[in-house]
Structures are given as structure tokens and as C-alpha cells.
Short mmCIF file of C-alpha atoms and ligand atoms in Angstrom, two decimals:
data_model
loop_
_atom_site.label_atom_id
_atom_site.label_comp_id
_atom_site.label_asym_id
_atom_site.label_seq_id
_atom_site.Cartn_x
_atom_site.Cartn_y
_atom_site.Cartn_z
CA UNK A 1 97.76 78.52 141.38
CA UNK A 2 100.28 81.05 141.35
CA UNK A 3 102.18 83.24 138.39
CA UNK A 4 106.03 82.39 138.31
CA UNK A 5 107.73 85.81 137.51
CA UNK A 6 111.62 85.83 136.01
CA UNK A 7 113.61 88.34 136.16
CA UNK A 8 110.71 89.82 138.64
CA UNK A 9 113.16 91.85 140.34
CA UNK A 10 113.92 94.46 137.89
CA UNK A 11 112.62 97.25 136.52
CA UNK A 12 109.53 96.03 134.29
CA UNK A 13 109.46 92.81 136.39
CA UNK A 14 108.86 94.64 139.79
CA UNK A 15 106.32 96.69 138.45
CA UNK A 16 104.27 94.06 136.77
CA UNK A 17 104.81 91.80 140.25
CA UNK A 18 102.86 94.97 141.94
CA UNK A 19 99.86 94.89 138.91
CA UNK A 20 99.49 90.91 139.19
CA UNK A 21 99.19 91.41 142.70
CA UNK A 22 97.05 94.33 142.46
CA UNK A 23 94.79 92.13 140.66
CA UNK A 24 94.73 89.01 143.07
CA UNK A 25 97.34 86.73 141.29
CA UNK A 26 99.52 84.66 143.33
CA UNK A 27 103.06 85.98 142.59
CA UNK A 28 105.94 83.54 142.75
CA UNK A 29 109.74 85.61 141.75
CA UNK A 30 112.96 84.47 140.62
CA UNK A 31 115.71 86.11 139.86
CA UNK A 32 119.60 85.49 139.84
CA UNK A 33 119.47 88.75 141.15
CA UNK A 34 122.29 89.82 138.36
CA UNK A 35 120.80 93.27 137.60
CA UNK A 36 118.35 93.79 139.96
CA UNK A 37 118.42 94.12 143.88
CA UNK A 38 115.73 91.98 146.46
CA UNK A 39 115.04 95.67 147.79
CA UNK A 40 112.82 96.03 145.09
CA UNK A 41 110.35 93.15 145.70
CA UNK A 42 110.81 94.43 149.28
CA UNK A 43 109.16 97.75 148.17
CA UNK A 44 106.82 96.17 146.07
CA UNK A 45 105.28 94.10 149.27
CA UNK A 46 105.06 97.77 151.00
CA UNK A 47 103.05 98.99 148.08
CA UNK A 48 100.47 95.78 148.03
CA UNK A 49 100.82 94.85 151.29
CA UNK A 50 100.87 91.15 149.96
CA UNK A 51 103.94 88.83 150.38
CA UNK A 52 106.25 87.61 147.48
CA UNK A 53 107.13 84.68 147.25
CA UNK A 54 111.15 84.87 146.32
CA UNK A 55 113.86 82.22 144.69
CA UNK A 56 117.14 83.61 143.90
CA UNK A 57 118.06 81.34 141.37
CA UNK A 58 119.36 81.48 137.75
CA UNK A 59 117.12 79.90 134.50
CA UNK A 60 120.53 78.14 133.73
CA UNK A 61 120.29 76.37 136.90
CA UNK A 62 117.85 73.23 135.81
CA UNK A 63 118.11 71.68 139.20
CA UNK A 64 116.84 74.92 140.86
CA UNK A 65 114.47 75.40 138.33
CA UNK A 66 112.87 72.13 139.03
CA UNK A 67 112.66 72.33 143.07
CA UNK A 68 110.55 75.82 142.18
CA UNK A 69 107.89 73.76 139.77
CA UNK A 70 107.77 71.00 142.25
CA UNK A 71 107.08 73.39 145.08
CA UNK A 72 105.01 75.81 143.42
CA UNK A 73 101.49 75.45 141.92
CA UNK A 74 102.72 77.67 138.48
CA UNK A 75 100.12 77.95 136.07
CA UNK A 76 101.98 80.38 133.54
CA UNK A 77 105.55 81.91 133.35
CA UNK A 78 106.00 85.36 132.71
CA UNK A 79 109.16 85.50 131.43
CA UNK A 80 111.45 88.53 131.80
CA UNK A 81 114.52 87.47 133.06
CA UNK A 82 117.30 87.93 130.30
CA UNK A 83 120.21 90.11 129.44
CA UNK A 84 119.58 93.21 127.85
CA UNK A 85 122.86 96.03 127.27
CA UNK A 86 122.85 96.04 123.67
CA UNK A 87 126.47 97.67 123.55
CA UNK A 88 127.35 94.68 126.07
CA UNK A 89 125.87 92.09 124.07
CA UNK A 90 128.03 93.18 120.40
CA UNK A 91 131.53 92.21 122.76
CA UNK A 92 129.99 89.15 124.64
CA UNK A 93 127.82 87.91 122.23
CA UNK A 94 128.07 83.83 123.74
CA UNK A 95 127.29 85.39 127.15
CA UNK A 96 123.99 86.78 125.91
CA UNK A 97 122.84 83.81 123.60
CA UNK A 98 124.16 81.46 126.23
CA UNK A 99 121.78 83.46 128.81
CA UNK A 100 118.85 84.62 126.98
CA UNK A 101 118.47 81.34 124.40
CA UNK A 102 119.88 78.91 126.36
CA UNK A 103 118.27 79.63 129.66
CA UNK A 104 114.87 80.11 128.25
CA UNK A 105 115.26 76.43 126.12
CA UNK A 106 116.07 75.06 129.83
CA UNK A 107 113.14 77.49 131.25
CA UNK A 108 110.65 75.92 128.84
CA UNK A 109 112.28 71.91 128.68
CA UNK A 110 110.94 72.35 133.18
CA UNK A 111 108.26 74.01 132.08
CA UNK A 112 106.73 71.30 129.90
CA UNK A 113 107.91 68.26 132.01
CA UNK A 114 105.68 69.83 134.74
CA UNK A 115 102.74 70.73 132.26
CA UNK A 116 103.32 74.20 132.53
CA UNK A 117 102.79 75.43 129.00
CA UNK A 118 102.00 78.79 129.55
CA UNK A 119 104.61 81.40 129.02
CA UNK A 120 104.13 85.49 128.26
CA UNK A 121 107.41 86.40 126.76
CA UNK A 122 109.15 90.07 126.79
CA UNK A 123 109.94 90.94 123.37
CA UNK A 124 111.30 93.77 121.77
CA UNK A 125 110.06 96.12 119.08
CA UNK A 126 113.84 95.96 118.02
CA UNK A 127 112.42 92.28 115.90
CA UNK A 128 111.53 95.04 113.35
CA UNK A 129 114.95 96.02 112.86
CA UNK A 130 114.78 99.58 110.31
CA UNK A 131 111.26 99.18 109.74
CA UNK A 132 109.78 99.80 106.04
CA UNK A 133 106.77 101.98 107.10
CA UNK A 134 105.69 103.39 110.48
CA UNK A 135 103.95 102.78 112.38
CA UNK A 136 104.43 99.16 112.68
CA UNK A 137 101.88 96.45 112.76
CA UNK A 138 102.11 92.65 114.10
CA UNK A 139 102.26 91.97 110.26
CA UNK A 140 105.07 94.57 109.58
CA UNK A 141 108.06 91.96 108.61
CA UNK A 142 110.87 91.06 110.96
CA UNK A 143 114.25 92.36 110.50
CA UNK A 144 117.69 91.71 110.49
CA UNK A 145 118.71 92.65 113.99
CA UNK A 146 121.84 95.05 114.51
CA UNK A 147 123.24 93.31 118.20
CA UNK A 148 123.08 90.04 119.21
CA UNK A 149 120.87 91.45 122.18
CA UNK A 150 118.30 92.06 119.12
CA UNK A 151 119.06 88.41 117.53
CA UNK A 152 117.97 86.43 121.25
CA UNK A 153 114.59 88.39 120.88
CA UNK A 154 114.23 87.19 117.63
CA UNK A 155 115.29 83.89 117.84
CA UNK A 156 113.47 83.44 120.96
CA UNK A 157 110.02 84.24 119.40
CA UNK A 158 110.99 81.76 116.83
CA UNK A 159 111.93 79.18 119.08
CA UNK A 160 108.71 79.59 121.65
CA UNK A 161 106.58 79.45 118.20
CA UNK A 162 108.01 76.41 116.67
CA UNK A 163 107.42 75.11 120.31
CA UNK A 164 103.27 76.48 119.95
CA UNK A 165 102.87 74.77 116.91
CA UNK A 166 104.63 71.55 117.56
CA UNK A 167 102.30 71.39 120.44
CA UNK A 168 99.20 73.41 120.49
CA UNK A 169 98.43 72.67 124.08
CA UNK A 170 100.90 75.56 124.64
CA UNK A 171 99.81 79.01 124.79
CA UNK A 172 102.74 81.70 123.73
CA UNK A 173 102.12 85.31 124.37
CA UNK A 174 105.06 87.60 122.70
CA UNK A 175 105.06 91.50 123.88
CA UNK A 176 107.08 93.29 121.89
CA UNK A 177 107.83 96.50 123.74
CA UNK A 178 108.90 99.87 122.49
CA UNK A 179 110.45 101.85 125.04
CA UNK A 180 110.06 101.82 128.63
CA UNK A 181 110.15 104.15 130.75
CA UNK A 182 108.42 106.12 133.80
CA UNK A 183 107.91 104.87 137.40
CA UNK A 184 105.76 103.65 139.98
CA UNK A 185 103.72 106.57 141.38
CA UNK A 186 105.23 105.79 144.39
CA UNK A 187 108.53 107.02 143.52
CA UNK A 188 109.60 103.88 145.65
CA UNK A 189 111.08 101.38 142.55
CA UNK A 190 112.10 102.60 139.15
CA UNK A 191 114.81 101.70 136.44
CA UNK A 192 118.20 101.02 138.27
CA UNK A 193 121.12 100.77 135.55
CA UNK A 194 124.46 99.82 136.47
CA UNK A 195 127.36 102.07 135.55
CA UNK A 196 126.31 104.60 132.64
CA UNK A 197 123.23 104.51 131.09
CA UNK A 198 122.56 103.65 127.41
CA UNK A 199 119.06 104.76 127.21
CA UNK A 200 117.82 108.06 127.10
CA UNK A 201 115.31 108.31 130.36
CA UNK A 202 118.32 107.03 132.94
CA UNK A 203 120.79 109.14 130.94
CA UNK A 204 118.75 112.23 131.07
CA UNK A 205 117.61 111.51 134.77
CA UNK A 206 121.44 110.94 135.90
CA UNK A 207 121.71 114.47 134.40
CA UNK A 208 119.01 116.13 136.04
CA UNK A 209 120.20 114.56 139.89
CA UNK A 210 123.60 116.29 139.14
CA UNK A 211 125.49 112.29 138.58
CA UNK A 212 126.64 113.43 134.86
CA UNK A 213 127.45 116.73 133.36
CA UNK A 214 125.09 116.80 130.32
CA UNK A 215 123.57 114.70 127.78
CA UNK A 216 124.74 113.74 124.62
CA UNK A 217 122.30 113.38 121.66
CA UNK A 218 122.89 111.09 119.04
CA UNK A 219 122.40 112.82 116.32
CA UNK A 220 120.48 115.31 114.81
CA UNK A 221 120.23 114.69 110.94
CA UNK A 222 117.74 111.50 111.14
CA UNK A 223 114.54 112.03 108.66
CA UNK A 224 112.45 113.07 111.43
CA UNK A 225 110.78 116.87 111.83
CA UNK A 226 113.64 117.47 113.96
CA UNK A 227 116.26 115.41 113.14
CA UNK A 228 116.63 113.80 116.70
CA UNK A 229 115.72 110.05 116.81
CA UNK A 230 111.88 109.09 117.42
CA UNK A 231 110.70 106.68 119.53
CA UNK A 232 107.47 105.25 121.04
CA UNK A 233 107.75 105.65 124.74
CA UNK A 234 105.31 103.92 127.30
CA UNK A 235 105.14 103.97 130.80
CA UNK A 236 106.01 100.98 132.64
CA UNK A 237 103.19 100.98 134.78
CA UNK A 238 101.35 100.59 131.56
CA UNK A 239 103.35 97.75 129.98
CA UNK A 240 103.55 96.10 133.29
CA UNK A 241 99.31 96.37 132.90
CA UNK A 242 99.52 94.74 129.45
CA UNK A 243 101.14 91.35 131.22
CA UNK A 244 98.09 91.24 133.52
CA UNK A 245 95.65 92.11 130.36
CA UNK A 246 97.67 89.27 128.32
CA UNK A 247 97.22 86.50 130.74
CA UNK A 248 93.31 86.67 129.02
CA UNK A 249 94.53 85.12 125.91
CA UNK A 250 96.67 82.30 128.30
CA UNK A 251 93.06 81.89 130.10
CA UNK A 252 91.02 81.91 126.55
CA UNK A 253 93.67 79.23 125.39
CA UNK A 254 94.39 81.52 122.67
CA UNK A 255 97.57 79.57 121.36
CA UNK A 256 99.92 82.01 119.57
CA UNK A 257 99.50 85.16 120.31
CA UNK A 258 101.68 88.49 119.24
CA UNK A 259 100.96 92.08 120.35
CA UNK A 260 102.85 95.76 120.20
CA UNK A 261 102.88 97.40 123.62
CA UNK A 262 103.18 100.89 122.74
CA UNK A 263 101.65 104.53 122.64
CA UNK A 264 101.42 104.54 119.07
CA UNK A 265 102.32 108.02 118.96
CA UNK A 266 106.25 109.44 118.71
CA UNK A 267 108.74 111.50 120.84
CA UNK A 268 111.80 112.88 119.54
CA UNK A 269 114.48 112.96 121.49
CA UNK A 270 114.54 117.28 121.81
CA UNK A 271 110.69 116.49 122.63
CA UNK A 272 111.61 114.42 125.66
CA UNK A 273 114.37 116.83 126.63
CA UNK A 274 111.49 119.71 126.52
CA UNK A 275 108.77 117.74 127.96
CA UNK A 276 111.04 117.25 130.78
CA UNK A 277 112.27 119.61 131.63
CA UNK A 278 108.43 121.37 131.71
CA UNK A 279 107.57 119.05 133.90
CA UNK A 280 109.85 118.49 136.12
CA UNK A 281 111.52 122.55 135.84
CA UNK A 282 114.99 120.95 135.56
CA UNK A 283 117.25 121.93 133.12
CA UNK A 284 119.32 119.38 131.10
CA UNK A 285 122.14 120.76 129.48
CA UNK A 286 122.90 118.60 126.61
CA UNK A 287 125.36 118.33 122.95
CA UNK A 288 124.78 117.07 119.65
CA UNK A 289 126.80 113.96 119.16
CA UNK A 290 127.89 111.22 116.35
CA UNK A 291 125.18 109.10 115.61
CA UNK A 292 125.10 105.60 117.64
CA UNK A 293 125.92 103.25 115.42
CA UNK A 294 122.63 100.32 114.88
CA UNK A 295 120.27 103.52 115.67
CA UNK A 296 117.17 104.25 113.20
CA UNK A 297 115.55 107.02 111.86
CA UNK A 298 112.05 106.79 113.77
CA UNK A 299 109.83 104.15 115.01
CA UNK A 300 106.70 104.20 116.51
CA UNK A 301 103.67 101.40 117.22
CA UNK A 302 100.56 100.37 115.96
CA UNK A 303 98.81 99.22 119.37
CA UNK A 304 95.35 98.61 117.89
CA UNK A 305 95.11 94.95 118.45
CA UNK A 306 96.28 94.55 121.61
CA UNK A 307 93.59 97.27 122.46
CA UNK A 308 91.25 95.26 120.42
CA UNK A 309 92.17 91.82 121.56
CA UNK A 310 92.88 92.36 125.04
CA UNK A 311 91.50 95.55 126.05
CA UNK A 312 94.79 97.50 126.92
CA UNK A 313 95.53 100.58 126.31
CA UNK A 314 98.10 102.93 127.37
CA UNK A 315 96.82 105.32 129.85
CA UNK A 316 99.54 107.98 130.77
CA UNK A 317 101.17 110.61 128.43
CA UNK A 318 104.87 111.18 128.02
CA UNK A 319 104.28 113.96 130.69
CA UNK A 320 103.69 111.28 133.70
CA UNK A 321 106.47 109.28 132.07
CA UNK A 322 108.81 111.84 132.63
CA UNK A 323 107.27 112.96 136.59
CA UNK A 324 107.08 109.69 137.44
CA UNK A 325 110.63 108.99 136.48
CA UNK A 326 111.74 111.95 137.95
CA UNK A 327 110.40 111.21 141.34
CA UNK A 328 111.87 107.73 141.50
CA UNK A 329 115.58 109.39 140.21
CA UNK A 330 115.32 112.08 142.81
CA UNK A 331 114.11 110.56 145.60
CA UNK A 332 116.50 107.50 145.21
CA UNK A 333 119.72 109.08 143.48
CA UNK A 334 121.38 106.13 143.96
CA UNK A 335 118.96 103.53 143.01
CA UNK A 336 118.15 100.55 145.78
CA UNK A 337 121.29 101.57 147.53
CA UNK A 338 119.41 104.52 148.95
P1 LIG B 1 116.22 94.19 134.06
O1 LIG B 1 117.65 93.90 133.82
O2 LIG B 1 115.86 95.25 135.03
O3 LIG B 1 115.45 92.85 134.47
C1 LIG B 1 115.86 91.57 134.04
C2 LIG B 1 116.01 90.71 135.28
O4 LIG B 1 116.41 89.39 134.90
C3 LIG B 1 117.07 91.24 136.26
O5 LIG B 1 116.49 91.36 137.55
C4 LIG B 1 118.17 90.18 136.23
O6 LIG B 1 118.80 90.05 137.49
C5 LIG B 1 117.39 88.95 135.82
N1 LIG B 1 118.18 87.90 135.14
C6 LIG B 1 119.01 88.06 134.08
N2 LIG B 1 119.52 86.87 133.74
C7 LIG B 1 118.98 85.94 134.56
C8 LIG B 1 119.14 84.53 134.69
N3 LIG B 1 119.98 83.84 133.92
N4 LIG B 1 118.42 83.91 135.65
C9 LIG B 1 117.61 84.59 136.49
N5 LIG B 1 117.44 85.92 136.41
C10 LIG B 1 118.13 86.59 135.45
O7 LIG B 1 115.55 94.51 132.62
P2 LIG B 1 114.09 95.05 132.27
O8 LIG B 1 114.26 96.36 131.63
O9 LIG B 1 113.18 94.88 133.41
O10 LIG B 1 113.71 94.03 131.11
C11 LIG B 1 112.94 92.86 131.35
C12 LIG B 1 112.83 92.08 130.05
O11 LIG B 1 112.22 92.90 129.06
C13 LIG B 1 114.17 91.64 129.48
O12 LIG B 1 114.02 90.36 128.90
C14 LIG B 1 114.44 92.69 128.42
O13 LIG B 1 115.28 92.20 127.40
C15 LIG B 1 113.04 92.95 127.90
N6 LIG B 1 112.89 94.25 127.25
C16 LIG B 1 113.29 95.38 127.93
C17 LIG B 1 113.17 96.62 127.31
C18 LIG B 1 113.62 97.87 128.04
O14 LIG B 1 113.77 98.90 127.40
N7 LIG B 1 113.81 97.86 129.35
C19 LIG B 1 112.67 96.72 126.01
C20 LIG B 1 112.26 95.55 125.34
C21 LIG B 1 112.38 94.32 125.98
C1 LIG B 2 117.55 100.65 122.52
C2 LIG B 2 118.08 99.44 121.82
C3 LIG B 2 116.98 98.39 121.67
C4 LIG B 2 116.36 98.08 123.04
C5 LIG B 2 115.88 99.38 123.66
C6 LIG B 2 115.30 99.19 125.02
C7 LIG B 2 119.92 100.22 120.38
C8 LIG B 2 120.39 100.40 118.99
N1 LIG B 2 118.65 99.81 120.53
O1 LIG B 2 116.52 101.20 121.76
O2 LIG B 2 117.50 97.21 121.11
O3 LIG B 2 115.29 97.17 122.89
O4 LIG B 2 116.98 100.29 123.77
O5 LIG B 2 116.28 98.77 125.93
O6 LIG B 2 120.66 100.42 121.33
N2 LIG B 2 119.72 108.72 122.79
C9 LIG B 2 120.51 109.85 122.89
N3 LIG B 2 121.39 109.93 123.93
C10 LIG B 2 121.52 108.95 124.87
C11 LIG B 2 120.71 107.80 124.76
C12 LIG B 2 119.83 107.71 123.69
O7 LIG B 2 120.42 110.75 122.05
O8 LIG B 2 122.37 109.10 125.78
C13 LIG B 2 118.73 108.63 121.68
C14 LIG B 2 118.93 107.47 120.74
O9 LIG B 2 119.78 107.81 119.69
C15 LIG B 2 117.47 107.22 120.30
C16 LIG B 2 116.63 107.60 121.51
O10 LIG B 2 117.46 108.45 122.28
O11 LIG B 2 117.14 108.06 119.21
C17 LIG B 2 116.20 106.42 122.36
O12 LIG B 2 117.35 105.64 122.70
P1 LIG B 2 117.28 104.42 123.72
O13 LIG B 2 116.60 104.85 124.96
O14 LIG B 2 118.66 103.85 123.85
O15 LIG B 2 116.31 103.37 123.00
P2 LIG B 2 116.38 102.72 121.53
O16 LIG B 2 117.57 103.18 120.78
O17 LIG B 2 115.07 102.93 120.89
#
């Protein structure tokens, strides 16, 4: 029995392909290979030294979709695969529902025709929209979303629970992640954005390898201590190790199942600059910008039940994040084309 991967190709994909294999799972990719490159599941074979089994094909594609769960012995989907430039999504907002929503509702109609009712889903700690009080908690309400990007996580988790409790043979595991970033160790596959980058790792990265001038910040008159946005970064080895840590719950038969990947502790955006640029001894020259509109004050996770329920915990410090990131950005400036 093997674990079908979407979207295993990019960043958070590749690197939880490498921990599933690490672990012994039989890894089965797709990908429509729209942001991602096959060069990274090459690289992840060189650092398992285990094949991967690859389909380029698109969740859209039903037909595809259905050779791959007639082939393939999948016992649970771990789905990633999905659009994901917020900016993008507010001027093609059909192109990301008709993507995100509408590939996962054909994803899951395959899925459940072949009795595969497994499925760990990527969500996003942007279902808490400006939260009340921080740090947030499973329990801490949903939001209003400010992108459509925001709206398919939302309506996705809806969707895939309505589909749990219609049918409890499912199991539905919903990660919400705060912020990714970091590398694998090997500084052989890392984040890869096309054209400029909208979050603040790449952007400050692209800055330190000499591919942008400086960094703009976004602001410095949020309520925080120093009125730079604060977020909850984790390194994406360690989210990719939460996948691998969730697929307990799928084994337990756990049903419904929602967690918070996250540190649970903050980083401004001056704090990430700094930590950087300690670690790494790069400077990043940067300027104080306008506010991006749809940002928030400050948000941060409460990670004690995934800790509780499935044993996970983040491991590395904002320190590694920003080494490990570093190595990948310098020693591939120009991502998988390198
Ligand atoms: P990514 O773009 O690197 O990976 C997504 C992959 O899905 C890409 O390889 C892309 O080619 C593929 N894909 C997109 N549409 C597809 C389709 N229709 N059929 C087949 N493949 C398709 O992004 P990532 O950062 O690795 O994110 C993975 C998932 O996690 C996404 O669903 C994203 O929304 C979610 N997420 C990411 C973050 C983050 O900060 N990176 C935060 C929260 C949630
Ligand atoms: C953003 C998305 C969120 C998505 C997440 C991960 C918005 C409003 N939110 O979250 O939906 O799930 O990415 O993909 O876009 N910053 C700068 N300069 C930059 C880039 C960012 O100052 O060039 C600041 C931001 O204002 C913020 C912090 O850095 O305070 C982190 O930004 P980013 O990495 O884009 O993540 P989020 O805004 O948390």
C-alpha cells in the first residue's frame, strides 16, 4: 500500500515525500507540475536513495486521476496540490476556486469510488482570518478570509468535513499551517517561487544572493513590540514531519481530525531580518513600506494538541530556519534551474 502525494513536487510536498520515505512509506507523486519542477523529486530520490513513483497529471483531469487509483495500491491521499499566490488569487479568483475546490471535489469523488477515504489536507492558519486572541487554538473561531486563496482553504475544510460526517468511514486530517519556511539540510530542494516573491523568507533570500536590491517591510505601526508584523514560522522539515506523525490518526481511524502546525512562539519581521542576518553574516538592506493590504497585526499558534495527540513537535528554532534556507538560496540561486 502506498501514500499518493499531490502537489508532491513542490516545496512542502518534496520535503514531506523525503520524511514518508524516510519512514518506509511507499510514495506515489503527482503533480501537474505547474509550480514545481520533476528535478525536485529527482533530488529527493538522491537523498533516500528510494525511487518515486511519478504521474504528471492534473486533479482536474478525472480520467488521469482514475488510471493512478486503478494502478496504484493508495491507502491515503496527502493532499497538497493547489494554488496558492494570494495577490494572484484576488485577480483570478475562478482560476483558484476552479483549481483548489473543484479539483479536490473531483480528487475526493476517485477517491471514494475506489474506497480510498483517507485524505490529510494542507490547510492554512489564514481560516482564522484577524484572530480575536493569540495564540490560536483549534477552537479559536474561523474567519472571514481576505483573498479568495484564503476562502478555498476554508471552504475546503468545510467541504472534506461535511464529506466525514456524511460518511464516517472517512478519516479527514486538516493541517493548518502557519508559515513555512527553511530547507532540507541538504541544501539540495527548497522553496522555488516564480517571478517575485510575496513572502518574506524568498524575498529576503533573493536579497541576500544579490537577485533584488533590498527588502521592503510592510509596515511598521502594527500592535506588536516592534511594530513589524508577527508571525509563527516553522521549518518545513518539521511540518513535512507532522504529515508522517498525522497519518496515526488515519491509522487509529480517528475520523475528523484538526491540528495547528506551528512553533507557537512569534517572529517579527525586524526579528527575522536580525536573526538572519546573525546567522548567515549577510546583510539585508531593507525600507519601511505601506502596509499590504489583508495583512494582520500578529499571529502566532497554539500547537499543544497536535503535540498531545500525535506526538509532534517542532524541533528547529528560527535560527536553522533561516541557515537552512540560506544554504538552499545560495547554493541554487536560481532554484531547480541550477
Ligand atoms: P507549491 O506551489 O510549491 O506546491 C503545490 C504543488 O501543487 C505544485 O507542485 C503545483 O505544481 C501542484 N499543483 C497545483 N495545481 C495542481 C493541479 N491542478 N493538479 C496537480 N498538481 C497541481 O506550494 P507549497 O508551498 O508546497 O504548498 C503546498 C500546499 O500547502 C498548498 O495547498 C498550499 O496552499 C498549502 N499551504 C502552503 C503554505 C505556504 O506558506 N507555503 C501555507 C499554508 C498552506
Ligand atoms: C501569507 C498569506 C497567507 C498564506 C501565507 C503562506 C497574505 C495576506 N497572507 O501570510 O494567506 O497562507 O502567506 O503562503 O498574503 N512581509 C514584508 N515584506 C515582504 C513580505 C512579507 O514585510 O516582502 C511581512 C508581511 O507583512 C508579514 C510577514 O512579513 O508581516 C510575513 O509575510 P508572508 O511571508 O507573506 O506571510 P503571511 O502574510 O503571514
Amino acid at each position: 500500500m502506498a501514500i499518493l502525494v499531490t502537489g508532491g513536487a513542490g516545496y512542502i510536498g518534496s520535503h514531506t515525500v523525503v520524511e514518508l520515505q524516510n519512514a518506509g512509506y511507499d510514495v506515489v507523486v503527482l503533480d501537474n507540475l505547474s509550480n514545481s519542477s520533476e528535478k525536485s523529486l529527482e533530488r529527493v530520490e538522491k537523498i533516500t536513495g528510494k525511487k518515486v513513483t511519478f504521474y504528471k497529471a492534473d486533479i482536474l483531469d478525472r480520467e488521469a486521476l482514475e488510471e493512478i487509483f486503478n494502478k496504484e495500491q493508495i491507502e491515503c491521499v496527502i493532499h497538497f496540490a493547489g494554488l496558492k499566490a494570494v495577490g494572484e488569487s484576488v485577480a483570478k479568483p475562478w482560476e483558484y476556486y476552479q483549481n483548489n475546490v473543484a479539483g479536490t471535489l473531483i480528487l475526493v469523488d476517485v477517491m471514494r469510488q475506489h474506497g480510498v477515504k483517507n485524505i490529510i489536507f494542507s490547510s492554512s492558519s489564514t481560516v482564522y482570518g484577524m484572530p480575536d486572541a493569540i495564540p490560536v487554538t483549534e477552537k479559536s473561531p474561523k474567519k472571514d478570509c481576505t483573498n479568495p486563496y484564503g476562502w478555498t482553504k476554508s471552504m475546503l475544510e468545510q467541504i472534506l468535513s461535511d464529506i466525514q460526517k456524511a460518511d464516517p468511514e472517512w478519516n479527514v486530517i486538516l493541517l493548518r499551517y502557519f508559515n513555512p519556511i527553511g530547507a532540507h539540510q541538504s541544501g539540495t530542494i527548497g522553496e522555488n517561487p516564480n517571478g517575485i516573491p510575496n513572502n518574506l523568507m524568498p524575498y529576503i533570500t533573493q536579497v541576500a544572493v544579490g537577485k533584488r536590491p533590498e527588502l521592503g517591510i510592510f509596515g511598521n505601526d502594527y500592535n506588536t513590540p516592534d511594530g513589524t508584523g508577527v508571525r509563527d514560522y516553522i521549518h518545513v522539515v518539521d511540518l513535512a514531519d507532522g504529515h508522517v506523525k498525522a497519518l496515526k490518526k488515519v491509522q487509529e481511524n480517528a475520523g475528523l481530525c484538526i491540528y495547528n502546525l506551528g512553533t507557537g512562539v512569534g517572529y517579527s519581521v525586524l526579528d527575522l531580518v536580525k536573526t538572519f542576518e546573525e546567522t548567515t553574516g549577510v546583510k539585508i538592506p531593507y525600507s519601511i513600506k505601506e502596509r499590504r493590504a489583508g495583512d494582520i497585526d500578529a499571529n502566532y499558534a497554539d500547537a499543544t494538541k497536535a503535540k498531545e495527540e500525535l506526538g509532534w513537535e517542532a524541533k528547529y528554532g528560527v535560527k536553522e530556519m533561516c541557515a537552512d534556507s540560506w544554504r538552499w538560496q545560495s547554493q541554487n540561486p536560481n532554484g531547480y534551474e541550477d
